[in-house]
CSV table of N, CA and C in Angstrom, one decimal:
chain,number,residue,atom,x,y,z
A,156,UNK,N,-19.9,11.1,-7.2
A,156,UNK,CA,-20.4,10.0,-6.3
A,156,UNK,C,-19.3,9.0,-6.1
A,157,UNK,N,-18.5,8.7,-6.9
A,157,UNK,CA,-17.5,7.7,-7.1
A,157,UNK,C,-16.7,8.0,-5.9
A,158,UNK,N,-16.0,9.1,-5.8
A,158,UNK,CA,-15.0,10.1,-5.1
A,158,UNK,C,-15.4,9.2,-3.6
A,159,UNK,N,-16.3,9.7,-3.4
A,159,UNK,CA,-17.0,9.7,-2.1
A,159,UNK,C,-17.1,8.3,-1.5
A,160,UNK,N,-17.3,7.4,-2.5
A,160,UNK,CA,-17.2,5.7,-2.5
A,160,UNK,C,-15.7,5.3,-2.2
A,161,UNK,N,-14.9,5.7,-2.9
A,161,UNK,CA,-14.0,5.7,-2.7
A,161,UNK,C,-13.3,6.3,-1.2
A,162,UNK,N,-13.2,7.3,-1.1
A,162,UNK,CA,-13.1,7.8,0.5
A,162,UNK,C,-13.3,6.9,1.7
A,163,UNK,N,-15.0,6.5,1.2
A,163,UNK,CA,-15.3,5.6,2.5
A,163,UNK,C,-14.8,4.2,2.6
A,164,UNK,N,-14.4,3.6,1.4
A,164,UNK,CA,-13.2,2.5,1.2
A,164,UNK,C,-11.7,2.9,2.0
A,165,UNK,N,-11.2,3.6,1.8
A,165,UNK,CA,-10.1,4.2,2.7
A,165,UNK,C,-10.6,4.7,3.8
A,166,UNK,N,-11.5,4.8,4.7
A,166,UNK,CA,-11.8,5.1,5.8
A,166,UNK,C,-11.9,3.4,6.2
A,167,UNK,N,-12.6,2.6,5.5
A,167,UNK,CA,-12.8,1.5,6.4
A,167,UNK,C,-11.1,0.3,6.0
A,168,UNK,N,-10.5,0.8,5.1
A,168,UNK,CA,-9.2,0.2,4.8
A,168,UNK,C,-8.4,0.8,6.2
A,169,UNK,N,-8.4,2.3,5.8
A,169,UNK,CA,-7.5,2.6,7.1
A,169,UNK,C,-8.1,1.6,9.0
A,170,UNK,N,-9.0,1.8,9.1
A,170,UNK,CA,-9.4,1.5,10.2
A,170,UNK,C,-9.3,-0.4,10.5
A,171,UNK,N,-9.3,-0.5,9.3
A,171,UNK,CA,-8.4,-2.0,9.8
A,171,UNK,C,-7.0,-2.5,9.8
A,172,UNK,N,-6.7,-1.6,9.2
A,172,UNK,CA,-5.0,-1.0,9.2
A,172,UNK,C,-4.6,-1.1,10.6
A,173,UNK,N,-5.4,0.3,11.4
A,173,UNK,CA,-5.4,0.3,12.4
A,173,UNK,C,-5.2,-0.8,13.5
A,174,UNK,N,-6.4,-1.3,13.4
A,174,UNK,CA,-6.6,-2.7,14.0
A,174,UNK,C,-5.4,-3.7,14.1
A,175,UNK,N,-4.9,-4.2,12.8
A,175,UNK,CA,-4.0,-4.9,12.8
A,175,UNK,C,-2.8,-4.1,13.3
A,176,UNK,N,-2.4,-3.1,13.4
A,176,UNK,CA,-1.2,-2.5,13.9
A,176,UNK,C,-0.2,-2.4,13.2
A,177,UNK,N,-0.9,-2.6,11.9
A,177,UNK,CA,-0.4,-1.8,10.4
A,177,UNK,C,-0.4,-0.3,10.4
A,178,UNK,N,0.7,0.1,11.4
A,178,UNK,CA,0.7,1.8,11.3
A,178,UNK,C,1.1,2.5,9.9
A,179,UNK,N,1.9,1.8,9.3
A,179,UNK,CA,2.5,2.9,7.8
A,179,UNK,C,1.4,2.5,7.0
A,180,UNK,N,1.0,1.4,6.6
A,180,UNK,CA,-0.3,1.5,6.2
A,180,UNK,C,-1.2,2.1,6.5
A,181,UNK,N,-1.7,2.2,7.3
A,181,UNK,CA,-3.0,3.3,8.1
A,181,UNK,C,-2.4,4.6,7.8
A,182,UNK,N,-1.2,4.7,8.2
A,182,UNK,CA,-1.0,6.0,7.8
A,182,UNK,C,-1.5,6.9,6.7
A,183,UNK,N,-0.5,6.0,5.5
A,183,UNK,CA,-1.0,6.2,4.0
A,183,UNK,C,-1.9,6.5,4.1
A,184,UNK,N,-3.0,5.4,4.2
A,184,UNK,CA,-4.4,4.8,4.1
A,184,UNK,C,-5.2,6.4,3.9
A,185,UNK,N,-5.0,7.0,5.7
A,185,UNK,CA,-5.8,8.2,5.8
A,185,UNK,C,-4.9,9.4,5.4
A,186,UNK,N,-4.0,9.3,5.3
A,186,UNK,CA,-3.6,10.8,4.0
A,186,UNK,C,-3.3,10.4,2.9
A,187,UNK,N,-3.8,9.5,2.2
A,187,UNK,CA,-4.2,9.6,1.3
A,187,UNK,C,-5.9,10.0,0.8
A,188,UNK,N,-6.9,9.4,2.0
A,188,UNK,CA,-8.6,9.8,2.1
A,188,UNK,C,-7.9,11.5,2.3
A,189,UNK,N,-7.8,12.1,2.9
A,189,UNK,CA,-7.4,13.5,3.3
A,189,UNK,C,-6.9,14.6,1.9
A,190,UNK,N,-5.8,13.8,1.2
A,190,UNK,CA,-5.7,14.5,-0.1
A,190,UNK,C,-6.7,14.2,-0.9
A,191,UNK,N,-7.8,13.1,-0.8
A,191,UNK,CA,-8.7,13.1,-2.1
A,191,UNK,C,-9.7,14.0,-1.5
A,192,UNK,N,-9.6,14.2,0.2
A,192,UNK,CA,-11.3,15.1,0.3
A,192,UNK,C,-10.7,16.6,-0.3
A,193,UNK,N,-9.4,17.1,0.0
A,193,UNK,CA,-8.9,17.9,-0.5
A,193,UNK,C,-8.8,18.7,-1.9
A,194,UNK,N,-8.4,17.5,-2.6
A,194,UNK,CA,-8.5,17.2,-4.3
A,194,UNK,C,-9.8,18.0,-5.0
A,195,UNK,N,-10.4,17.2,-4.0
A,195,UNK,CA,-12.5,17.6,-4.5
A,195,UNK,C,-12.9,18.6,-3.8
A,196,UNK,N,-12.3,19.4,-3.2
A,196,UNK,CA,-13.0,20.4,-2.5
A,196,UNK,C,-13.8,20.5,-1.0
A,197,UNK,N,-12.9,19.5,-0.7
A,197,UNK,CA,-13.3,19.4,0.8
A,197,UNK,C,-14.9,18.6,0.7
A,198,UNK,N,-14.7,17.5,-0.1
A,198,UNK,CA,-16.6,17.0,-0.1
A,198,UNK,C,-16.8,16.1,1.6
A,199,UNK,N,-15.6,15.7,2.0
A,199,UNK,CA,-15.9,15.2,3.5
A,199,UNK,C,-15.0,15.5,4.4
A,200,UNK,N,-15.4,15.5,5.8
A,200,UNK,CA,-14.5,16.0,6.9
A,200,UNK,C,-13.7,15.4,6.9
A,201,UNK,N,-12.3,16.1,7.1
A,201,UNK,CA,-10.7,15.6,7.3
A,201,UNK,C,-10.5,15.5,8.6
A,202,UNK,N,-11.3,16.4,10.0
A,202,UNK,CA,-11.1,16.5,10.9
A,202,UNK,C,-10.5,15.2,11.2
A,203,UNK,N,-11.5,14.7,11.5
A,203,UNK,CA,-12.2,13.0,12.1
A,203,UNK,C,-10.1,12.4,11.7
A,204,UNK,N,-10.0,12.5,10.6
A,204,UNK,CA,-8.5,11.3,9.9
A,204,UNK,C,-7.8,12.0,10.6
A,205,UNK,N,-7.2,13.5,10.5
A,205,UNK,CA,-6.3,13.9,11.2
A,205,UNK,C,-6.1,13.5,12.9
A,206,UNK,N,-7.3,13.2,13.7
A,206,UNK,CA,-7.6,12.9,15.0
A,206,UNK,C,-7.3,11.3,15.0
A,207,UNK,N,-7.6,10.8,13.9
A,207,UNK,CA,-7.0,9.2,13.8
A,207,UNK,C,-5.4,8.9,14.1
A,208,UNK,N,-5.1,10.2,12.6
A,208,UNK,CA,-3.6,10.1,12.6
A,208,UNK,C,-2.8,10.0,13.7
A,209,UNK,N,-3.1,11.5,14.7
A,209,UNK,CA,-2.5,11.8,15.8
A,209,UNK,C,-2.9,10.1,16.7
A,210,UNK,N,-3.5,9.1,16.4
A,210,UNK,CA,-3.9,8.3,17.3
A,210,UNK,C,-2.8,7.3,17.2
A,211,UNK,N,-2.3,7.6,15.7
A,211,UNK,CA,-1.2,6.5,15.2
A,211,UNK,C,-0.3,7.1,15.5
A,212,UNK,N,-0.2,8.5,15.7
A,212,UNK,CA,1.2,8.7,16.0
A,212,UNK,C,1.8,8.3,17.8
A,213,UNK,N,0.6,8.7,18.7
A,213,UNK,CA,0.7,8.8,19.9
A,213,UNK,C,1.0,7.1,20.4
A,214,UNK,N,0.2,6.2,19.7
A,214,UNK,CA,0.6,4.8,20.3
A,214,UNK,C,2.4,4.6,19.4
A,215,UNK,N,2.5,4.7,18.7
A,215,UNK,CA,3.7,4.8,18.0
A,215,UNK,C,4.9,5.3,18.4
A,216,UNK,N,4.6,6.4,20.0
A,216,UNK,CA,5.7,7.1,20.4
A,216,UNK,C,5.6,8.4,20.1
A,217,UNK,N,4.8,8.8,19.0
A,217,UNK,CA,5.7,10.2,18.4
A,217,UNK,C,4.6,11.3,19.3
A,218,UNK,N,4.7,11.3,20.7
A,218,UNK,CA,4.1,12.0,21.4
A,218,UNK,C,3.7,13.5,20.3
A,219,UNK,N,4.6,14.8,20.5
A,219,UNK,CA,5.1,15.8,19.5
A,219,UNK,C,4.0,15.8,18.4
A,220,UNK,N,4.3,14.7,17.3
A,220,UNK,CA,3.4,14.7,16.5
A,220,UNK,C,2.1,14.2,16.2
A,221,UNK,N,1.6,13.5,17.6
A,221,UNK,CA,0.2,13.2,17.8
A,221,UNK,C,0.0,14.9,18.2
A,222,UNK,N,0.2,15.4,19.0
A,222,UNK,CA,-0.3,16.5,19.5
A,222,UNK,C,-0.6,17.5,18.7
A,223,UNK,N,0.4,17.7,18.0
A,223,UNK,CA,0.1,18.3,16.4
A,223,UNK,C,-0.8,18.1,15.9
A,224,UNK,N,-1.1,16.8,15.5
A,224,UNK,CA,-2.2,16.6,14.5
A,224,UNK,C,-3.7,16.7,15.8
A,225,UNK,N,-3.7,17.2,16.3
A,225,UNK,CA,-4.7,16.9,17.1
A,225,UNK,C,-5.0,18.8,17.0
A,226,UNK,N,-3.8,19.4,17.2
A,226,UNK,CA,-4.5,20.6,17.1
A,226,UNK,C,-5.1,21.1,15.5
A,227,UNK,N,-4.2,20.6,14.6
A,227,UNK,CA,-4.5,20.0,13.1
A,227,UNK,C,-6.0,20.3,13.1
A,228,UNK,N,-6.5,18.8,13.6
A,228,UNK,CA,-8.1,18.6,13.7
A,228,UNK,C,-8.8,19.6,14.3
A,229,UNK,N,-8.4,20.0,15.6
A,229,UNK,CA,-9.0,21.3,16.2
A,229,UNK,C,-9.0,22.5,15.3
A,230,UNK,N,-8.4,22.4,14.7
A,230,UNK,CA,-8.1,24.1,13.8
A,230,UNK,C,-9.1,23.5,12.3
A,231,UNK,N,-8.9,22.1,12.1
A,231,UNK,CA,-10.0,22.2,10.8
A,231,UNK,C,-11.2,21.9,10.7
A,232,UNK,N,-11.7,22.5,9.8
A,232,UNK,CA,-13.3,22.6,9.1
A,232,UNK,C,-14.3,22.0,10.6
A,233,UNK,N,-15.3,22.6,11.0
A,233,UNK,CA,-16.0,21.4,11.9
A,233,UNK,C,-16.5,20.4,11.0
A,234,UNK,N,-16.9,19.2,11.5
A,234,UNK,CA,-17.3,18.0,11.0
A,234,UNK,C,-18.9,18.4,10.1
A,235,UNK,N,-19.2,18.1,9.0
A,235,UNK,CA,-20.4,18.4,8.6
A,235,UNK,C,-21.7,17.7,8.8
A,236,UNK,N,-21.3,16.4,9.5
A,236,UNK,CA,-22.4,15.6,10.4
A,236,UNK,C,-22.4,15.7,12.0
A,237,UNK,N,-23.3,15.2,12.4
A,237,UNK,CA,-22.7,14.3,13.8
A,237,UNK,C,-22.4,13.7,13.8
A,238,UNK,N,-22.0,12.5,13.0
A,238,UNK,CA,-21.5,10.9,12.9
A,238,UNK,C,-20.2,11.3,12.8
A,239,UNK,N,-19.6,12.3,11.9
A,239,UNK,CA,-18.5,13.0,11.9
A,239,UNK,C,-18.4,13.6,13.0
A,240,UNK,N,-18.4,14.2,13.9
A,240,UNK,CA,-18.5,15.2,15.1
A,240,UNK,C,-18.1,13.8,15.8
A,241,UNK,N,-18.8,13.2,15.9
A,241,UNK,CA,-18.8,11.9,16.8
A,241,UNK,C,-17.4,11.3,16.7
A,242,UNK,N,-17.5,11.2,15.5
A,242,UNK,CA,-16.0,10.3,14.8
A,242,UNK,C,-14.5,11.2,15.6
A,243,UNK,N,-15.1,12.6,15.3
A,243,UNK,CA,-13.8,13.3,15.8
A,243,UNK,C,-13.3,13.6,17.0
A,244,UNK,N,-14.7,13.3,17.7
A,244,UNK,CA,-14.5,13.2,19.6
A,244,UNK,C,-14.0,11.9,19.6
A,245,UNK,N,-14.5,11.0,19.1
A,245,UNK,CA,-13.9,9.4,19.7
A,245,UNK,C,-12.4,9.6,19.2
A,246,UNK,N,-11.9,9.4,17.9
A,246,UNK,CA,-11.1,9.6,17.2
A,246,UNK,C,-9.7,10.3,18.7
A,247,UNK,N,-10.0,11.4,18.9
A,247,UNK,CA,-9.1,12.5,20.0
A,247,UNK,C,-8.9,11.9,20.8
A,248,UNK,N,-10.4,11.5,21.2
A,248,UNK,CA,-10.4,10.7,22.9
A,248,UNK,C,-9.6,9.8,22.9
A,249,UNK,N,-9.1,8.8,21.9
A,249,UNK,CA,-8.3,7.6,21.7
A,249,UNK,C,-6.6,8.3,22.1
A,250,UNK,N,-6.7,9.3,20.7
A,250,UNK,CA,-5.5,10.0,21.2
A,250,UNK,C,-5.0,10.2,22.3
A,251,UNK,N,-5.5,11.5,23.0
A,251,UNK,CA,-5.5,11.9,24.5
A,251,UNK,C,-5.1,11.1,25.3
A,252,UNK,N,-6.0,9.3,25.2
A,252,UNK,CA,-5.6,8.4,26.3
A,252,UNK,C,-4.3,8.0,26.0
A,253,UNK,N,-4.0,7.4,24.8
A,253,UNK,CA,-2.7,7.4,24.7
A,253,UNK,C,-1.4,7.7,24.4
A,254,UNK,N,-1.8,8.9,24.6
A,254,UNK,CA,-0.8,10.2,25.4
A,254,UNK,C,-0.7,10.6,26.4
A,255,UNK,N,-1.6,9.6,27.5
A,255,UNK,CA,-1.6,10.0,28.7
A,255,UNK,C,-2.2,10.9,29.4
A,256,UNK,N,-2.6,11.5,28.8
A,256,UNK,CA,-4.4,12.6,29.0
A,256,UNK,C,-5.4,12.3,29.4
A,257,UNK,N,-5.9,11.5,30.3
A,257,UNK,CA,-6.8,10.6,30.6
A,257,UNK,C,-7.6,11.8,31.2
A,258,UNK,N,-8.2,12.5,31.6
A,258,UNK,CA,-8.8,13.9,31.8
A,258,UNK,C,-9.9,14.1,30.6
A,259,UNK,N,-8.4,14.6,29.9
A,259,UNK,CA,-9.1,15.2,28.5
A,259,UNK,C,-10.1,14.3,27.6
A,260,UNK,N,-9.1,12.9,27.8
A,260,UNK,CA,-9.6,11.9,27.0
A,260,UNK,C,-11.2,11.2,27.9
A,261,UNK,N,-10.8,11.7,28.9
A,261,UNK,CA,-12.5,10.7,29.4
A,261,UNK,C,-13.8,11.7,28.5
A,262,UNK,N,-13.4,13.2,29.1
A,262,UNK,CA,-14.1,14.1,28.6
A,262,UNK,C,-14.6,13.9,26.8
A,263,UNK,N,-13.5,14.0,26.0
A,263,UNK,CA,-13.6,13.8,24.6
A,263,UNK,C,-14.3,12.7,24.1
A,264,UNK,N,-14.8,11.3,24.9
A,264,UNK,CA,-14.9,9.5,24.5
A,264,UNK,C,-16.0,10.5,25.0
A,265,UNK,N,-16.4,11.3,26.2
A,265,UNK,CA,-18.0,10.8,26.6
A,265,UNK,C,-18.9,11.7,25.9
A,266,UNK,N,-18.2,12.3,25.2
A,266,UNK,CA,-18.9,13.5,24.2
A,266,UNK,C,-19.2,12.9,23.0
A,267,UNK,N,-18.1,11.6,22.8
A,267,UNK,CA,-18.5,11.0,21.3
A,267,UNK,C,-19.6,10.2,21.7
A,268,UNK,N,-19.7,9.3,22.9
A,268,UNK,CA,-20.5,8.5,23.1
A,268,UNK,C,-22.0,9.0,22.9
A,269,UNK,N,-22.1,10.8,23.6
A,269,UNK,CA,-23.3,11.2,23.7
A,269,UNK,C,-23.4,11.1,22.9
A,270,UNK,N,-22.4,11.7,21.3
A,270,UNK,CA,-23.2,12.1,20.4
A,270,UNK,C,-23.6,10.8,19.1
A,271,UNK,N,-23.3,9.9,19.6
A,271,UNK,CA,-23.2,8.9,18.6
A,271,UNK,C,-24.3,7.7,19.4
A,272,UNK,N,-24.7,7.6,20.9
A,272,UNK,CA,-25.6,7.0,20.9
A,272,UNK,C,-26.8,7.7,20.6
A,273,UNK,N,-27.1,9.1,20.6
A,273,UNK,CA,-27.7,10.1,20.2
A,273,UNK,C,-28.6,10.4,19.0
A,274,UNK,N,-27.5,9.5,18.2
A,274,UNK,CA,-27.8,9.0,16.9
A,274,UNK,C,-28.5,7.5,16.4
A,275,UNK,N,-28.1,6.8,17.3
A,275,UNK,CA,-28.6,5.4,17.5
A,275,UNK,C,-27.5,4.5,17.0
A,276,UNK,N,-26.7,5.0,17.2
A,276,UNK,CA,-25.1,4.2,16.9
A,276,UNK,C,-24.6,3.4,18.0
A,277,UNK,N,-25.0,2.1,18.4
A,277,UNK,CA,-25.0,1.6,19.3
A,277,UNK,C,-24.0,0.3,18.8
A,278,UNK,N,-23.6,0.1,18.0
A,278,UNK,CA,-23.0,-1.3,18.1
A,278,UNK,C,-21.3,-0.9,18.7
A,279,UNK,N,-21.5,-2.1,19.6
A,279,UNK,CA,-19.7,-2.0,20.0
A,279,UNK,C,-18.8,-2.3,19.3
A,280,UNK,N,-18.8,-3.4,18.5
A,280,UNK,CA,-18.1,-3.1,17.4
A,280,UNK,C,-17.5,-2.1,16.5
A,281,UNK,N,-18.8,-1.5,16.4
A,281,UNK,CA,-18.4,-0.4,15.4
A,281,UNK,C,-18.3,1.0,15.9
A,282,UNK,N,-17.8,0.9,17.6
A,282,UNK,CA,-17.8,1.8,18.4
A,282,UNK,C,-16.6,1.3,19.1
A,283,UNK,N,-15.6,1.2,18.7
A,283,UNK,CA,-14.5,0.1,19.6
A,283,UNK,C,-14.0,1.4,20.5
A,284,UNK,N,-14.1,2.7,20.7
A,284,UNK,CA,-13.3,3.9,21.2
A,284,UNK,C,-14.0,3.4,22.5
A,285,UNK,N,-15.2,3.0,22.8
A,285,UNK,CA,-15.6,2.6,24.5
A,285,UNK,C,-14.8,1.9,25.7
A,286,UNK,N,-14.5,0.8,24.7
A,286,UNK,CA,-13.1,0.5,25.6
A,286,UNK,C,-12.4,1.6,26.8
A,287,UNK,N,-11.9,2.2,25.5
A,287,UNK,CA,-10.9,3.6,25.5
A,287,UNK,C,-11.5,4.1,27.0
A,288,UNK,N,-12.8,4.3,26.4
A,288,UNK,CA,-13.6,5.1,27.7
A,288,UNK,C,-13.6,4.8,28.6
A,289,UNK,N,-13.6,3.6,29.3
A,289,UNK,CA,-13.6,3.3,30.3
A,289,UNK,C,-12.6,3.0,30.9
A,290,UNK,N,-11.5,2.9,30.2
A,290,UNK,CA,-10.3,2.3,30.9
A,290,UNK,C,-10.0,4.4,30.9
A,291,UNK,N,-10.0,5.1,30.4
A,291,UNK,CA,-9.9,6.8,30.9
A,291,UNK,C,-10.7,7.1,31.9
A,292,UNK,N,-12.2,6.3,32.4
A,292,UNK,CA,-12.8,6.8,33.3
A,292,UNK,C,-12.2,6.5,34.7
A,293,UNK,N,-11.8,5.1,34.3
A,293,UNK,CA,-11.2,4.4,35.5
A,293,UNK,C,-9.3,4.7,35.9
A,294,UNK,N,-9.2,5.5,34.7
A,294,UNK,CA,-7.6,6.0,35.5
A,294,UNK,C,-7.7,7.4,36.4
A,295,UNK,N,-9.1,8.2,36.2
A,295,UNK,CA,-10.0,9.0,36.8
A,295,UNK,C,-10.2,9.0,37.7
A,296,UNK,N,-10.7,7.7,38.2
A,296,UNK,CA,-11.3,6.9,39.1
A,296,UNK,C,-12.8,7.3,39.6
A,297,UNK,N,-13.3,7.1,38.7
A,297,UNK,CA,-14.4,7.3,37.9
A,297,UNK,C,-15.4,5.9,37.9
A,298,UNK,N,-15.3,4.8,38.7
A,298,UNK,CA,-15.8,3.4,39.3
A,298,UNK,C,-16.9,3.4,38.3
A,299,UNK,N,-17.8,4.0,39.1
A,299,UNK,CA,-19.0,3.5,38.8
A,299,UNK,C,-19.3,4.2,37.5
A,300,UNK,N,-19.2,5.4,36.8
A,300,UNK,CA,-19.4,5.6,35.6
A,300,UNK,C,-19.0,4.5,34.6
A,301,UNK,N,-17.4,4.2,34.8
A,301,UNK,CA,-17.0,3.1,34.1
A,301,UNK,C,-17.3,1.5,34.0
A,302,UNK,N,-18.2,1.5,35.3
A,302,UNK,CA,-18.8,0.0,35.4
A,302,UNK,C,-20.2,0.2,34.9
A,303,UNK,N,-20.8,1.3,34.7
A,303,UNK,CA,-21.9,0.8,34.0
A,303,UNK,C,-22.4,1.2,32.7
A,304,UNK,N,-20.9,1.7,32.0
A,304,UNK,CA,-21.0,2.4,30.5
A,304,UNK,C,-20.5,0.6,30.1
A,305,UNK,N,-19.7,-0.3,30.5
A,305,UNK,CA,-18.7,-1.5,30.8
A,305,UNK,C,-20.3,-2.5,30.9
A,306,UNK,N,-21.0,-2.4,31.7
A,306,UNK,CA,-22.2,-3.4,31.4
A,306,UNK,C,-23.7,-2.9,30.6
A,307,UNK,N,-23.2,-1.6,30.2
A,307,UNK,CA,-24.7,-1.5,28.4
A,307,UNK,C,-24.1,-2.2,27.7
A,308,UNK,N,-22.3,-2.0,27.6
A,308,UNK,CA,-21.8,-2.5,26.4
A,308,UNK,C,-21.5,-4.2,26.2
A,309,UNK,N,-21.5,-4.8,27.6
A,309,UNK,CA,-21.6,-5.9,27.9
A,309,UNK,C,-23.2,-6.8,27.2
A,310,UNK,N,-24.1,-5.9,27.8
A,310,UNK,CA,-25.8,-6.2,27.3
A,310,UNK,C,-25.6,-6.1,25.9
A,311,UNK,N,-25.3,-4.9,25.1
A,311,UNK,CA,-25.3,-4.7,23.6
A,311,UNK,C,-24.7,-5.8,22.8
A,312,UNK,N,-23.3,-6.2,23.3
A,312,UNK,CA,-22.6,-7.4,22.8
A,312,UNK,C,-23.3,-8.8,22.8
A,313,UNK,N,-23.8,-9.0,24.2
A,313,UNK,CA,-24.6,-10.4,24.2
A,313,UNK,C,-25.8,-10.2,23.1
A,314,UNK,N,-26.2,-9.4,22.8
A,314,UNK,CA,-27.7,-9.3,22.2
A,314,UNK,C,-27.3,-9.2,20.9
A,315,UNK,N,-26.1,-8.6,20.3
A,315,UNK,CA,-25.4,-8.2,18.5
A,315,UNK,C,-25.1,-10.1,18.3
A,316,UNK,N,-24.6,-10.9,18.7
A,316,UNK,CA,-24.5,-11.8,18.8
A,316,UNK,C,-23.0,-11.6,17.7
A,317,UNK,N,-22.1,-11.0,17.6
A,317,UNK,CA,-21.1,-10.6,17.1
A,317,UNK,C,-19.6,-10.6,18.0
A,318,UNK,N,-18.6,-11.5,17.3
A,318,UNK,CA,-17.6,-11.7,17.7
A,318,UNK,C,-17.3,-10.4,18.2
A,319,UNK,N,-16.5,-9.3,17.2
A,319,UNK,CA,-16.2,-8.6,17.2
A,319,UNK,C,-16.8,-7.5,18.9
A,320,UNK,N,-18.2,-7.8,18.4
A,320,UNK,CA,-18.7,-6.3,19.2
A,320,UNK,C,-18.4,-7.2,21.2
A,321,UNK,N,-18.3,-8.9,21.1
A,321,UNK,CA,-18.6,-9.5,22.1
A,321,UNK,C,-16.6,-9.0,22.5
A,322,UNK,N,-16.1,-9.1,21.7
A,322,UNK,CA,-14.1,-8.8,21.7
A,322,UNK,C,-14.6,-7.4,22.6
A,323,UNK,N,-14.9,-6.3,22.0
A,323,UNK,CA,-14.6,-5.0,22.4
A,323,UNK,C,-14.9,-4.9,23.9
A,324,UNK,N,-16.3,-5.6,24.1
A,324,UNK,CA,-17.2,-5.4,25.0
A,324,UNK,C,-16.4,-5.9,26.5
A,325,UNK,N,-15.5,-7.1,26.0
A,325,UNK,CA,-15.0,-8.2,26.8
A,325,UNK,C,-13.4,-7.1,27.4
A,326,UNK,N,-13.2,-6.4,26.3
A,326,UNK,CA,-12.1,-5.3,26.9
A,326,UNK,C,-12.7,-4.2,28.1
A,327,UNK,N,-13.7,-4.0,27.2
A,327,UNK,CA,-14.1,-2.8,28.4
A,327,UNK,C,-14.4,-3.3,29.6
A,328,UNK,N,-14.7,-4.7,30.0
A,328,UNK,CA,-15.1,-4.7,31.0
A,328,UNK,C,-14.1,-5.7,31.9
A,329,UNK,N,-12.8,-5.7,31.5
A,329,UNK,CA,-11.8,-6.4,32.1
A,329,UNK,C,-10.8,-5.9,32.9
């Protein structure tokens, strides 16, 4: 049980890593979560971090090795949840967009969206890949999809009454 506690400490370390644009940090962060799911026997999906990684690599430049890790994630274990499933579609779709894939990437964001509002995973905050989405829908040109995925998330934000989810919300729809 500990293991597992721990993991999800490094999942929410790395992901603010992220945030702040602490890439070698984040880095670590998730291969290091990756060697301990490893360590124990694969107790949680790695997909999902490898799809992160490639996301650190791809804003960072290292086109080459985002791609890699992307096929990485495609070639490992499927996710053992949907919140994982979910994780690893948003996770790519982030990728994809910036790498320039805006195709792939709309496709991959609206697969996480299904499957994570699906679930009732609705906060923007804790869904910041929507952004993503709409700014891939709209390099598509994709209007109106992107304008009104851009005003749920607008509605969700006013109603969370949360900085954070009101930040994300305020991206997507800018």
């Amino acid at each position: 049980g500990n293991i597992v506690a721990v993991m999800n400490l490094l999942d929410q370390l790395g992901d603010a890593r992220s945030r702040a644009a602490r890439w070698d940090d984040a880095e670590r962060t998730y291969e290091r979560y990756i060697e301990l799911s490893l360590a124990a026997g694969g107790i949680t999906s790695i997909a999902p971090r490898h799809a992160e990684l490639a996301w650190i690599d791809a804003v960072c430049g290292r086109s080459a090795a985002a791609r890699s890790r992307l096929d990485l994630a495609a070639r490992t274990e499927r996710p053992a949840t949907q919140l994982d499933d979910g994780q690893l579609s948003a996770r790519a779709g982030s990728a994809l967009l910036a790498l320039g894939d805006t195709a792939a990437a709309a496709d991959s964001l609206l697969a996480a969206r299904a499957r994570l509002t699906a679930l009732g995973v609705l906060d923007v905050g804790a869904l910041p890949y929507q952004g993503d989405l709409v700014e891939a829908l709209l390099a598509q040109r994709r209007t109106a999809e992107a304008a009104e995925i851009a005003a749920q998330l607008s509605d969700v934000a006013t109603r969370s009454q949360r900085p954070r989810a009101r930040a994300e919300a305020g991206r997507a729809g800018a």
